[in-house]
PDB file of C-alpha atoms in Angstrom:
ATOM      1  CA  UNK A   1      32.875 193.870 101.039  1.00 40.00           C
ATOM      2  CA  UNK A   2      34.093 197.337  99.776  1.00 43.00           C
ATOM      3  CA  UNK A   3      37.196 197.999  98.050  1.00 43.00           C
ATOM      4  CA  UNK A   4      39.379 199.041 100.773  1.00 43.00           C
ATOM      5  CA  UNK A   5      38.638 195.839 102.731  1.00 42.00           C
ATOM      6  CA  UNK A   6      39.303 193.606  99.724  1.00 41.00           C
ATOM      7  CA  UNK A   7      42.329 195.236  99.383  1.00 40.00           C
ATOM      8  CA  UNK A   8      43.235 194.455 103.035  1.00 40.00           C
ATOM      9  CA  UNK A   9      42.381 190.977 102.540  1.00 41.00           C
ATOM     10  CA  UNK A  10      44.611 190.205  99.615  1.00 42.00           C
ATOM     11  CA  UNK A  11      47.733 192.642 100.368  1.00 41.00           C
ATOM     12  CA  UNK A  12      46.728 192.531 104.045  1.00 41.00           C
ATOM     13  CA  UNK A  13      49.202 194.080 106.245  1.00 46.00           C
ATOM     14  CA  UNK A  14      49.054 191.706 109.335  1.00 49.00           C
ATOM     15  CA  UNK A  15      45.817 190.245 108.332  1.00 58.00           C
ATOM     16  CA  UNK A  16      44.463 186.898 107.903  1.00 72.00           C
ATOM     17  CA  UNK A  17      44.982 186.803 104.280  1.00 80.00           C
ATOM     18  CA  UNK A  18      48.592 187.453 104.917  1.00 81.00           C
ATOM     19  CA  UNK A  19      48.696 184.875 107.479  1.00 83.00           C
ATOM     20  CA  UNK A  20      47.296 182.343 104.983  1.00 86.00           C
ATOM     21  CA  UNK A  21      49.813 182.785 102.304  1.00 89.00           C
ATOM     22  CA  UNK A  22      52.533 182.635 104.630  1.00 90.00           C
ATOM     23  CA  UNK A  23      51.406 179.244 105.770  1.00 92.00           C
ATOM     24  CA  UNK A  24      50.894 178.120 102.176  1.00 93.00           C
ATOM     25  CA  UNK A  25      54.277 179.253 101.377  1.00 94.00           C
ATOM     26  CA  UNK A  26      55.706 177.100 104.240  1.00 96.00           C
ATOM     27  CA  UNK A  27      53.704 174.093 102.829  1.00 95.00           C
ATOM     28  CA  UNK A  28      55.256 174.631  99.479  1.00 96.00           C
ATOM     29  CA  UNK A  29      58.535 174.831 100.952  1.00 97.00           C
ATOM     30  CA  UNK A  30      58.045 171.501 102.985  1.00 97.00           C
ATOM     31  CA  UNK A  31      56.857 169.841  99.932  1.00 96.00           C
ATOM     32  CA  UNK A  32      60.266 170.552  98.352  1.00 96.00           C
ATOM     33  CA  UNK A  33      61.822 169.082 101.477  1.00 97.00           C
ATOM     34  CA  UNK A  34      59.769 166.275 101.409  1.00 96.00           C
ATOM     35  CA  UNK A  35      61.343 165.390  97.903  1.00 95.00           C
ATOM     36  CA  UNK A  36      64.934 166.277  99.163  1.00 96.00           C
ATOM     37  CA  UNK A  37      64.662 163.826 102.070  1.00 97.00           C
ATOM     38  CA  UNK A  38      62.604 161.323  99.863  1.00 96.00           C
ATOM     39  CA  UNK A  39      65.444 161.055  97.591  1.00 95.00           C
ATOM     40  CA  UNK A  40      67.795 160.240 100.694  1.00 96.00           C
ATOM     41  CA  UNK A  41      65.152 157.345 101.560  1.00 96.00           C
ATOM     42  CA  UNK A  42      64.989 156.019  98.103  1.00 95.00           C
ATOM     43  CA  UNK A  43      68.945 155.815  98.024  1.00 95.00           C
ATOM     44  CA  UNK A  44      68.619 154.064 101.233  1.00 97.00           C
ATOM     45  CA  UNK A  45      65.881 151.546 100.024  1.00 95.00           C
ATOM     46  CA  UNK A  46      67.865 150.546  96.896  1.00 93.00           C
ATOM     47  CA  UNK A  47      70.982 150.000  98.844  1.00 95.00           C
ATOM     48  CA  UNK A  48      68.988 148.183 101.460  1.00 95.00           C
ATOM     49  CA  UNK A  49      67.656 146.018  98.675  1.00 92.00           C
ATOM     50  CA  UNK A  50      71.386 145.451  97.328  1.00 92.00           C
ATOM     51  CA  UNK A  51      72.835 144.550 100.733  1.00 94.00           C
ATOM     52  CA  UNK A  52      70.256 143.244 103.204  1.00 94.00           C
ATOM     53  CA  UNK A  53      72.819 141.409 105.335  1.00 94.00           C
ATOM     54  CA  UNK A  54      75.303 144.574 105.473  1.00 95.00           C
ATOM     55  CA  UNK A  55      72.666 146.801 106.444  1.00 96.00           C
ATOM     56  CA  UNK A  56      71.172 144.384 108.893  1.00 95.00           C
ATOM     57  CA  UNK A  57      74.614 143.755 110.634  1.00 94.00           C
ATOM     58  CA  UNK A  58      75.506 147.488 110.610  1.00 95.00           C
ATOM     59  CA  UNK A  59      72.033 148.622 111.940  1.00 95.00           C
ATOM     60  CA  UNK A  60      73.000 146.464 115.094  1.00 94.00           C
ATOM     61  CA  UNK A  61      76.263 148.837 115.600  1.00 94.00           C
ATOM     62  CA  UNK A  62      73.772 151.796 115.992  1.00 96.00           C
ATOM     63  CA  UNK A  63      72.702 152.594 119.544  1.00 96.00           C
ATOM     64  CA  UNK A  64      69.210 151.494 119.986  1.00 96.00           C
ATOM     65  CA  UNK A  65      68.686 153.058 123.180  1.00 97.00           C
ATOM     66  CA  UNK A  66      69.963 156.399 122.447  1.00 97.00           C
ATOM     67  CA  UNK A  67      68.090 156.273 119.165  1.00 97.00           C
ATOM     68  CA  UNK A  68      64.672 155.487 121.080  1.00 98.00           C
ATOM     69  CA  UNK A  69      65.493 158.031 123.855  1.00 98.00           C
ATOM     70  CA  UNK A  70      66.043 160.852 120.978  1.00 98.00           C
ATOM     71  CA  UNK A  71      62.854 160.017 119.271  1.00 98.00           C
ATOM     72  CA  UNK A  72      61.027 160.669 122.450  1.00 98.00           C
ATOM     73  CA  UNK A  73      62.778 163.709 122.926  1.00 98.00           C
ATOM     74  CA  UNK A  74      61.852 164.956 119.257  1.00 98.00           C
ATOM     75  CA  UNK A  75      58.160 163.850 119.889  1.00 98.00           C
ATOM     76  CA  UNK A  76      57.865 165.610 123.102  1.00 98.00           C
ATOM     77  CA  UNK A  77      59.320 168.773 121.321  1.00 98.00           C
ATOM     78  CA  UNK A  78      56.625 168.516 119.015  1.00 98.00           C
ATOM     79  CA  UNK A  79      54.168 168.599 121.530  1.00 98.00           C
ATOM     80  CA  UNK A  80      55.766 171.785 123.409  1.00 98.00           C
ATOM     81  CA  UNK A  81      55.808 173.468 119.880  1.00 98.00           C
ATOM     82  CA  UNK A  82      52.303 172.815 119.025  1.00 97.00           C
ATOM     83  CA  UNK A  83      51.048 174.029 122.515  1.00 97.00           C
ATOM     84  CA  UNK A  84      53.330 177.105 121.909  1.00 97.00           C
ATOM     85  CA  UNK A  85      51.784 177.878 118.372  1.00 96.00           C
ATOM     86  CA  UNK A  86      48.316 177.705 120.282  1.00 95.00           C
ATOM     87  CA  UNK A  87      49.377 179.993 123.256  1.00 95.00           C
ATOM     88  CA  UNK A  88      50.547 182.461 120.634  1.00 94.00           C
ATOM     89  CA  UNK A  89      47.280 182.249 118.626  1.00 91.00           C
ATOM     90  CA  UNK A  90      45.503 183.012 121.861  1.00 92.00           C
ATOM     91  CA  UNK A  91      47.458 185.953 122.497  1.00 92.00           C
ATOM     92  CA  UNK A  92      49.129 184.406 125.916  1.00 93.00           C
ATOM     93  CA  UNK A  93      53.035 185.656 124.986  1.00 93.00           C
ATOM     94  CA  UNK A  94      54.512 184.565 128.180  1.00 92.00           C
ATOM     95  CA  UNK A  95      53.374 181.015 127.871  1.00 94.00           C
ATOM     96  CA  UNK A  96      54.435 181.011 124.252  1.00 95.00           C
ATOM     97  CA  UNK A  97      57.798 182.048 125.199  1.00 94.00           C
ATOM     98  CA  UNK A  98      58.226 179.464 127.781  1.00 95.00           C
ATOM     99  CA  UNK A  99      57.055 176.743 125.638  1.00 97.00           C
ATOM    100  CA  UNK A 100      59.135 177.878 122.713  1.00 97.00           C
ATOM    101  CA  UNK A 101      62.064 178.058 125.263  1.00 97.00           C
ATOM    102  CA  UNK A 102      61.284 174.314 126.375  1.00 98.00           C
ATOM    103  CA  UNK A 103      61.147 173.407 122.421  1.00 98.00           C
ATOM    104  CA  UNK A 104      64.496 174.970 121.879  1.00 98.00           C
ATOM    105  CA  UNK A 105      65.908 173.120 125.128  1.00 98.00           C
ATOM    106  CA  UNK A 106      64.483 169.630 123.882  1.00 98.00           C
ATOM    107  CA  UNK A 107      66.200 170.152 120.326  1.00 98.00           C
ATOM    108  CA  UNK A 108      69.476 170.855 121.958  1.00 98.00           C
ATOM    109  CA  UNK A 109      69.059 167.545 124.040  1.00 98.00           C
ATOM    110  CA  UNK A 110      68.370 165.782 120.815  1.00 98.00           C
ATOM    111  CA  UNK A 111      71.491 167.375 119.096  1.00 98.00           C
ATOM    112  CA  UNK A 112      73.622 166.556 122.181  1.00 98.00           C
ATOM    113  CA  UNK A 113      72.507 162.908 122.176  1.00 98.00           C
ATOM    114  CA  UNK A 114      73.189 162.658 118.401  1.00 98.00           C
ATOM    115  CA  UNK A 115      76.792 163.994 118.912  1.00 97.00           C
ATOM    116  CA  UNK A 116      77.445 161.731 121.901  1.00 97.00           C
ATOM    117  CA  UNK A 117      76.486 158.740 119.280  1.00 97.00           C
ATOM    118  CA  UNK A 118      78.574 160.315 116.614  1.00 97.00           C
ATOM    119  CA  UNK A 119      81.439 160.221 118.916  1.00 97.00           C
ATOM    120  CA  UNK A 120      81.141 156.660 119.925  1.00 96.00           C
ATOM    121  CA  UNK A 121      80.839 155.777 116.146  1.00 96.00           C
ATOM    122  CA  UNK A 122      83.851 157.323 115.576  1.00 96.00           C
ATOM    123  CA  UNK A 123      85.567 155.551 118.287  1.00 95.00           C
ATOM    124  CA  UNK A 124      84.233 152.228 116.837  1.00 94.00           C
ATOM    125  CA  UNK A 125      85.788 153.097 113.551  1.00 94.00           C
ATOM    126  CA  UNK A 126      82.313 153.274 112.009  1.00 94.00           C
ATOM    127  CA  UNK A 127      82.941 156.459 109.978  1.00 94.00           C
ATOM    128  CA  UNK A 128      83.063 155.433 106.416  1.00 93.00           C
ATOM    129  CA  UNK A 129      86.486 156.149 104.950  1.00 90.00           C
ATOM    130  CA  UNK A 130      89.883 154.644 105.280  1.00 91.00           C
ATOM    131  CA  UNK A 131      89.578 154.079 109.055  1.00 91.00           C
ATOM    132  CA  UNK A 132      86.371 152.034 108.712  1.00 92.00           C
ATOM    133  CA  UNK A 133      86.665 148.807 110.304  1.00 92.00           C
ATOM    134  CA  UNK A 134      83.922 146.234 110.366  1.00 91.00           C
ATOM    135  CA  UNK A 135      84.107 142.383 111.425  1.00 88.00           C
ATOM    136  CA  UNK A 136      82.870 139.896 109.280  1.00 82.00           C
ATOM    137  CA  UNK A 137      82.029 139.409 105.654  1.00 84.00           C
ATOM    138  CA  UNK A 138      79.330 142.425 105.076  1.00 90.00           C
ATOM    139  CA  UNK A 139      82.101 145.057 105.316  1.00 91.00           C
ATOM    140  CA  UNK A 140      81.140 146.743 102.139  1.00 92.00           C
ATOM    141  CA  UNK A 141      77.268 146.865 102.574  1.00 94.00           C
ATOM    142  CA  UNK A 142      78.062 147.802 106.312  1.00 95.00           C
ATOM    143  CA  UNK A 143      80.128 150.928 105.049  1.00 95.00           C
ATOM    144  CA  UNK A 144      77.173 151.665 102.521  1.00 96.00           C
ATOM    145  CA  UNK A 145      74.911 151.855 105.582  1.00 97.00           C
ATOM    146  CA  UNK A 146      77.100 153.840 107.632  1.00 96.00           C
ATOM    147  CA  UNK A 147      77.646 156.250 104.807  1.00 97.00           C
ATOM    148  CA  UNK A 148      73.801 156.924 104.298  1.00 97.00           C
ATOM    149  CA  UNK A 149      73.491 156.930 108.222  1.00 97.00           C
ATOM    150  CA  UNK A 150      75.822 159.913 108.602  1.00 97.00           C
ATOM    151  CA  UNK A 151      74.382 161.490 105.552  1.00 98.00           C
ATOM    152  CA  UNK A 152      70.878 161.241 106.317  1.00 98.00           C
ATOM    153  CA  UNK A 153      71.340 161.913 110.188  1.00 98.00           C
ATOM    154  CA  UNK A 154      73.658 164.828 109.215  1.00 98.00           C
ATOM    155  CA  UNK A 155      70.955 166.603 106.957  1.00 98.00           C
ATOM    156  CA  UNK A 156      68.431 165.878 109.655  1.00 98.00           C
ATOM    157  CA  UNK A 157      70.604 167.372 112.429  1.00 98.00           C
ATOM    158  CA  UNK A 158      71.471 170.358 110.125  1.00 98.00           C
ATOM    159  CA  UNK A 159      67.698 171.070 109.728  1.00 98.00           C
ATOM    160  CA  UNK A 160      67.281 170.845 113.436  1.00 98.00           C
ATOM    161  CA  UNK A 161      70.071 173.287 114.060  1.00 98.00           C
ATOM    162  CA  UNK A 162      68.253 175.611 111.740  1.00 98.00           C
ATOM    163  CA  UNK A 163      64.931 174.855 113.672  1.00 98.00           C
ATOM    164  CA  UNK A 164      66.654 175.341 116.926  1.00 98.00           C
ATOM    165  CA  UNK A 165      67.814 178.963 115.600  1.00 98.00           C
ATOM    166  CA  UNK A 166      64.596 179.788 114.249  1.00 97.00           C
ATOM    167  CA  UNK A 167      62.643 178.795 117.448  1.00 97.00           C
ATOM    168  CA  UNK A 168      65.326 180.915 119.605  1.00 96.00           C
ATOM    169  CA  UNK A 169      64.735 183.839 117.115  1.00 95.00           C
ATOM    170  CA  UNK A 170      60.939 183.731 117.881  1.00 95.00           C
ATOM    171  CA  UNK A 171      61.318 183.306 121.620  1.00 94.00           C
ATOM    172  CA  UNK A 172      63.830 186.264 121.460  1.00 93.00           C
ATOM    173  CA  UNK A 173      61.342 188.487 119.380  1.00 92.00           C
ATOM    174  CA  UNK A 174      58.443 187.464 121.621  1.00 92.00           C
ATOM    175  CA  UNK A 175      60.308 188.702 124.938  1.00 88.00           C
ATOM    176  CA  UNK A 176      61.548 191.872 123.226  1.00 88.00           C
ATOM    177  CA  UNK A 177      58.644 193.173 121.167  1.00 84.00           C
ATOM    178  CA  UNK A 178      55.568 191.161 122.576  1.00 87.00           C
ATOM    179  CA  UNK A 179      52.879 189.197 120.479  1.00 88.00           C
ATOM    180  CA  UNK A 180      51.075 190.621 117.354  1.00 83.00           C
ATOM    181  CA  UNK A 181      49.503 189.054 114.350  1.00 78.00           C
ATOM    182  CA  UNK A 182      52.521 189.049 112.511  1.00 81.00           C
ATOM    183  CA  UNK A 183      54.742 187.065 115.142  1.00 87.00           C
ATOM    184  CA  UNK A 184      51.885 184.904 115.783  1.00 89.00           C
ATOM    185  CA  UNK A 185      51.788 183.766 112.341  1.00 91.00           C
ATOM    186  CA  UNK A 186      55.675 183.365 112.179  1.00 93.00           C
ATOM    187  CA  UNK A 187      55.646 180.998 115.384  1.00 95.00           C
ATOM    188  CA  UNK A 188      52.712 179.244 113.420  1.00 94.00           C
ATOM    189  CA  UNK A 189      55.100 178.755 110.486  1.00 95.00           C
ATOM    190  CA  UNK A 190      58.308 177.871 112.638  1.00 97.00           C
ATOM    191  CA  UNK A 191      55.791 175.040 114.139  1.00 97.00           C
ATOM    192  CA  UNK A 192      55.148 173.611 110.680  1.00 97.00           C
ATOM    193  CA  UNK A 193      58.988 173.395 110.160  1.00 98.00           C
ATOM    194  CA  UNK A 194      59.454 171.910 113.214  1.00 98.00           C
ATOM    195  CA  UNK A 195      56.968 169.037 112.913  1.00 98.00           C
ATOM    196  CA  UNK A 196      58.315 168.235 109.444  1.00 98.00           C
ATOM    197  CA  UNK A 197      61.816 167.814 110.834  1.00 98.00           C
ATOM    198  CA  UNK A 198      60.173 165.516 113.436  1.00 98.00           C
ATOM    199  CA  UNK A 199      58.227 163.347 111.036  1.00 98.00           C
ATOM    200  CA  UNK A 200      61.575 163.120 109.058  1.00 98.00           C
ATOM    201  CA  UNK A 201      63.252 161.395 112.096  1.00 98.00           C
ATOM    202  CA  UNK A 202      60.016 159.459 112.746  1.00 98.00           C
ATOM    203  CA  UNK A 203      61.191 157.609 109.446  1.00 98.00           C
ATOM    204  CA  UNK A 204      64.771 157.715 110.018  1.00 98.00           C
ATOM    205  CA  UNK A 205      64.502 156.018 113.492  1.00 98.00           C
ATOM    206  CA  UNK A 206      63.222 152.437 112.064  1.00 97.00           C
ATOM    207  CA  UNK A 207      65.218 152.751 108.900  1.00 97.00           C
ATOM    208  CA  UNK A 208      68.446 153.229 110.716  1.00 97.00           C
ATOM    209  CA  UNK A 209      68.046 151.720 114.377  1.00 97.00           C
ATOM    210  CA  UNK A 210      65.734 148.907 113.737  1.00 96.00           C
ATOM    211  CA  UNK A 211      66.724 147.034 110.803  1.00 95.00           C
ATOM    212  CA  UNK A 212      67.569 143.756 112.510  1.00 91.00           C
ATOM    213  CA  UNK A 213      67.309 143.854 115.941  1.00 91.00           C
ATOM    214  CA  UNK A 214      65.497 140.247 116.774  1.00 83.00           C
TER     215      UNK A 214
ATOM    216  CA  UNK B   1      42.873 184.180 129.477  1.00 70.00           C
ATOM    217  CA  UNK B   2      41.885 181.375 127.245  1.00 76.00           C
ATOM    218  CA  UNK B   3      42.959 177.815 128.211  1.00 81.00           C
ATOM    219  CA  UNK B   4      45.162 175.702 126.039  1.00 83.00           C
ATOM    220  CA  UNK B   5      43.779 172.229 124.786  1.00 89.00           C
ATOM    221  CA  UNK B   6      46.291 170.726 127.090  1.00 92.00           C
ATOM    222  CA  UNK B   7      44.369 167.343 127.288  1.00 94.00           C
ATOM    223  CA  UNK B   8      44.296 166.622 123.604  1.00 94.00           C
ATOM    224  CA  UNK B   9      47.912 167.472 123.256  1.00 96.00           C
ATOM    225  CA  UNK B  10      48.991 165.239 125.921  1.00 97.00           C
ATOM    226  CA  UNK B  11      46.910 162.449 124.846  1.00 97.00           C
ATOM    227  CA  UNK B  12      48.243 162.747 121.110  1.00 97.00           C
ATOM    228  CA  UNK B  13      51.793 162.751 123.014  1.00 98.00           C
ATOM    229  CA  UNK B  14      51.011 159.783 124.791  1.00 98.00           C
ATOM    230  CA  UNK B  15      49.627 158.034 121.926  1.00 98.00           C
ATOM    231  CA  UNK B  16      53.158 158.892 120.094  1.00 98.00           C
ATOM    232  CA  UNK B  17      55.283 157.495 122.795  1.00 98.00           C
ATOM    233  CA  UNK B  18      53.064 154.291 122.964  1.00 98.00           C
ATOM    234  CA  UNK B  19      53.521 153.755 119.453  1.00 98.00           C
ATOM    235  CA  UNK B  20      57.432 154.424 119.820  1.00 98.00           C
ATOM    236  CA  UNK B  21      57.214 151.495 122.481  1.00 98.00           C
ATOM    237  CA  UNK B  22      55.300 149.504 120.325  1.00 97.00           C
ATOM    238  CA  UNK B  23      57.800 149.832 117.234  1.00 97.00           C
ATOM    239  CA  UNK B  24      60.959 149.366 119.658  1.00 97.00           C
ATOM    240  CA  UNK B  25      59.235 146.226 121.387  1.00 96.00           C
ATOM    241  CA  UNK B  26      58.166 144.578 118.017  1.00 95.00           C
ATOM    242  CA  UNK B  27      61.624 145.059 116.606  1.00 95.00           C
ATOM    243  CA  UNK B  28      63.054 142.863 119.204  1.00 95.00           C
ATOM    244  CA  UNK B  29      60.667 139.763 118.125  1.00 94.00           C
ATOM    245  CA  UNK B  30      61.833 137.693 115.497  1.00 93.00           C
ATOM    246  CA  UNK B  31      59.102 138.308 113.008  1.00 92.00           C
ATOM    247  CA  UNK B  32      60.923 138.248 109.512  1.00 89.00           C
ATOM    248  CA  UNK B  33      59.674 140.237 106.830  1.00 89.00           C
ATOM    249  CA  UNK B  34      56.888 141.609 109.167  1.00 93.00           C
ATOM    250  CA  UNK B  35      59.359 143.581 111.450  1.00 93.00           C
ATOM    251  CA  UNK B  36      60.095 146.134 108.720  1.00 94.00           C
ATOM    252  CA  UNK B  37      56.181 146.320 107.679  1.00 95.00           C
ATOM    253  CA  UNK B  38      55.181 147.055 111.131  1.00 96.00           C
ATOM    254  CA  UNK B  39      58.298 149.574 111.877  1.00 96.00           C
ATOM    255  CA  UNK B  40      57.212 151.572 108.633  1.00 96.00           C
ATOM    256  CA  UNK B  41      53.368 151.258 109.476  1.00 97.00           C
ATOM    257  CA  UNK B  42      53.731 152.627 112.607  1.00 98.00           C
ATOM    258  CA  UNK B  43      55.993 155.311 111.601  1.00 98.00           C
ATOM    259  CA  UNK B  44      53.384 156.213 109.023  1.00 97.00           C
ATOM    260  CA  UNK B  45      50.569 156.335 111.920  1.00 98.00           C
ATOM    261  CA  UNK B  46      52.918 158.650 114.091  1.00 98.00           C
ATOM    262  CA  UNK B  47      53.630 160.830 111.056  1.00 97.00           C
ATOM    263  CA  UNK B  48      49.750 161.052 110.482  1.00 97.00           C
ATOM    264  CA  UNK B  49      49.130 161.989 114.035  1.00 97.00           C
ATOM    265  CA  UNK B  50      51.792 164.928 113.885  1.00 97.00           C
ATOM    266  CA  UNK B  51      50.271 165.854 110.661  1.00 95.00           C
ATOM    267  CA  UNK B  52      46.648 166.032 112.005  1.00 95.00           C
ATOM    268  CA  UNK B  53      47.046 167.160 115.549  1.00 95.00           C
ATOM    269  CA  UNK B  54      50.220 169.350 115.648  1.00 96.00           C
ATOM    270  CA  UNK B  55      50.478 170.615 112.023  1.00 95.00           C
ATOM    271  CA  UNK B  56      46.239 170.753 111.427  1.00 92.00           C
ATOM    272  CA  UNK B  57      46.607 169.680 107.946  1.00 90.00           C
ATOM    273  CA  UNK B  58      42.698 169.058 108.105  1.00 84.00           C
ATOM    274  CA  UNK B  59      41.816 172.267 109.339  1.00 83.00           C
ATOM    275  CA  UNK B  60      43.726 174.389 107.077  1.00 75.00           C
ATOM    276  CA  UNK B  61      42.596 175.860 103.913  1.00 84.00           C
ATOM    277  CA  UNK B  62      42.070 173.487 100.777  1.00 90.00           C
ATOM    278  CA  UNK B  63      45.207 174.876  99.192  1.00 92.00           C
ATOM    279  CA  UNK B  64      47.318 173.415 101.921  1.00 93.00           C
ATOM    280  CA  UNK B  65      46.052 169.849 101.618  1.00 93.00           C
ATOM    281  CA  UNK B  66      46.465 170.281  97.973  1.00 94.00           C
ATOM    282  CA  UNK B  67      50.191 171.159  98.100  1.00 94.00           C
ATOM    283  CA  UNK B  68      50.790 168.741 100.769  1.00 93.00           C
ATOM    284  CA  UNK B  69      49.181 165.901  98.960  1.00 93.00           C
ATOM    285  CA  UNK B  70      51.064 166.731  95.710  1.00 94.00           C
ATOM    286  CA  UNK B  71      54.368 166.517  97.571  1.00 93.00           C
ATOM    287  CA  UNK B  72      53.539 162.876  98.478  1.00 93.00           C
ATOM    288  CA  UNK B  73      52.198 162.182  95.170  1.00 95.00           C
ATOM    289  CA  UNK B  74      55.346 163.289  93.273  1.00 93.00           C
ATOM    290  CA  UNK B  75      57.416 161.552  95.908  1.00 94.00           C
ATOM    291  CA  UNK B  76      55.302 158.452  95.066  1.00 95.00           C
ATOM    292  CA  UNK B  77      56.097 158.940  91.275  1.00 94.00           C
ATOM    293  CA  UNK B  78      59.515 159.254  91.862  1.00 93.00           C
ATOM    294  CA  UNK B  79      59.987 156.122  94.041  1.00 92.00           C
ATOM    295  CA  UNK B  80      57.816 153.996  91.843  1.00 93.00           C
ATOM    296  CA  UNK B  81      59.254 154.941  88.496  1.00 92.00           C
ATOM    297  CA  UNK B  82      62.737 154.619  89.756  1.00 91.00           C
ATOM    298  CA  UNK B  83      62.220 151.328  91.145  1.00 90.00           C
ATOM    299  CA  UNK B  84      61.054 150.042  87.951  1.00 90.00           C
ATOM    300  CA  UNK B  85      64.723 150.195  86.892  1.00 86.00           C
ATOM    301  CA  UNK B  86      66.365 149.245  90.062  1.00 84.00           C
ATOM    302  CA  UNK B  87      63.950 146.082  90.525  1.00 82.00           C
ATOM    303  CA  UNK B  88      64.625 144.866  87.126  1.00 84.00           C
ATOM    304  CA  UNK B  89      68.398 144.668  87.789  1.00 79.00           C
ATOM    305  CA  UNK B  90      67.595 141.565  89.734  1.00 67.00           C
ATOM    306  CA  UNK B  91      67.892 142.369  93.444  1.00 57.00           C
TER     307      UNK B  91
END
């Protein structure tokens, strides 16, 4: 390897070195995100140990059918995203663009279903605060559960909104300026972020919807 | 045009949906503490499928695996050391 190509490998234009650096950067970011959501799950664990009955009773008031459906929607979106990344890597711009659009659509469907659930929970007085109503002796634990439910799903939804915007931007740029090594690497990174948000939901689903269903 | 590895992606997706059905179904059975164990074990398996087949964590360069493992390791420290306090409080 001569001096010039060693330079390209490190400073690398849109070369492979740059792509690897971008990917590593995304993984470092996702590590900080793991710790962010990890803290929320830790608070959840401590509160669930403190209020086992309140959490069990409150979790039965979440919409299991919608939660399960939403999990399926998000898992499917991860597959379309993975296929979009592969299409972009193979240089198939049109296919990648369509798969990104499908991913975006599934993300919006997820957010719409979540919004429907939030609305129902509002009507049923399950939003924590002065309007919170809960039958039985476990109201304090149940309110703690719903406080965590809204904080956790709210932060997850915020991440998904960012993911939808990111995927939309990638699809728009692909349609406008075509596919280069640079945009393939960006789509790869958007995919890593999208899958991470999916994994967060994979753990929120049993934590919030399945505490006590039997 | 090079074809996508559609078959493998569909198989992983199918496995994820089967695991989802399994966790939703088992949650309806009265298994006591095993309900929570199986729910989170299945979630871990689903995450592993996403990490390996969609995020290609095993295929990437070693630095990626070091970073991913470090994240989980530090999260483990955070949870384990904090629990020594909360579990000592008697609940």
